[in-house]
Amino acid sequence: MKFHHFPALLLITLISCTSVKEDRNLLLIHGSTMGTVYSVKIVQTDLTRAGQDSLTISQGIDSLLITINQHMSTYIDSSEISQFNHYDKTNWFKISGNLMEVIIASQKISELSDGAFDITVGPLVNLWGFGPEHQQSRIPSDKDIDSRKATVGYKNLFIQENPPAIRKGISAMYCDLSAIAKGYGVDRVVHYLEKRMLKNFMVDIGGEIKTRGLNQHGKTWKIGVSTPDNSDSIQKVIPLSNLAVATSGDYRNYFEIEGKRYSHTIDPRTGRPIEHTLASVTVIHESCMLADGYATAIDVLGPDLGLKFAEQLELPVFLIVRENDRFSEKMTDGFDKILKQNQNGN
Ligand code: ADP
Ligand code: MG
């Protein structure tokens, strides 16, 4: 049995370990958060112009991410979402504005994708060994899948906006925000840097990315989309100006039994890992939170329905599809436009 769990290697690293590197052109901040790594690149001249110092900025980002994790992480037993998950009543449960924002966006993506994206899929994610329950990778019994599936369904999660509160329709319900929280984290870090008058930077949490302004060479930031085979090669380079990009795929977090791949993306309708030829989905959006959520939704929908969904919502989306021994590419008109717009640019 093969087991690939790259981002999850750092899953329980709660100890913050930020590193800061500086050269003449760029300030580079690295750290770990949300079971993965983050990096922030800030153009040095921008930092000087805004009168900011690297240590204050790196500490500010680090503590912001710790706070977000404390709201969103199912790996932290005392986090806000874990407290809701432990709460076994169906009464209203007061939540923070931060959590509310992510839950409202999640429910919107669930409705649009007809339940392909569903944060209440958590019990199934855990059953398949991709959540904090840390089970061995194995194929669960049909009986276990069915009993967990009975607790899943975004329509059983109710929202009250004022004051912010949520309510379970089924007391055993459990929410997993892993498919959207990294994108939210990126948006919040970008907002933090903008409030400090910074204009030229890039924020990356586990491959969910947002850029502002230009890079250290005065050119458009370029983002590489990996070839979905863990070979470290780049399939496509996206010029990204003042937008966010998120990628979901079946090539980083999965296990394999008898040559069959079991992805960490679960189809809530079958209760099982997705089974189709879509290897990687990249979504561009102004909001990194939405890009992250849509990428997971399209990953569940698969190459054909996923592309249709993206075209309907006019999302710039790039798909890499497995075809025997090779990969083929598909993209929406919006994605093609972004590539072409920048072809003659810098
Ligand atoms: P990555 O972490 O590789 O960026 P995603 O953003 O697609 O990937 O998030 C995948 C995670 O989302 C899974 O590990 C699981 O915790 C959760 N998840 C799995 N299936 C779904 C789904 N159908 N809807 C919402 N969340 C999901
Ligand atoms: Mg996602």
PDB file of C-alpha atoms in Angstrom, residues 96 130 268:
ATOM      1  CA  SER A  96     -17.537  34.548  15.529  1.00  0.00           C
ATOM      2  CA  PHE A 130      -7.981  11.964   5.939  1.00  0.00           C
ATOM      3  CA  PRO A 268     -20.682  13.527  -0.422  1.00  0.00           C
TER       4      PRO A 268
END
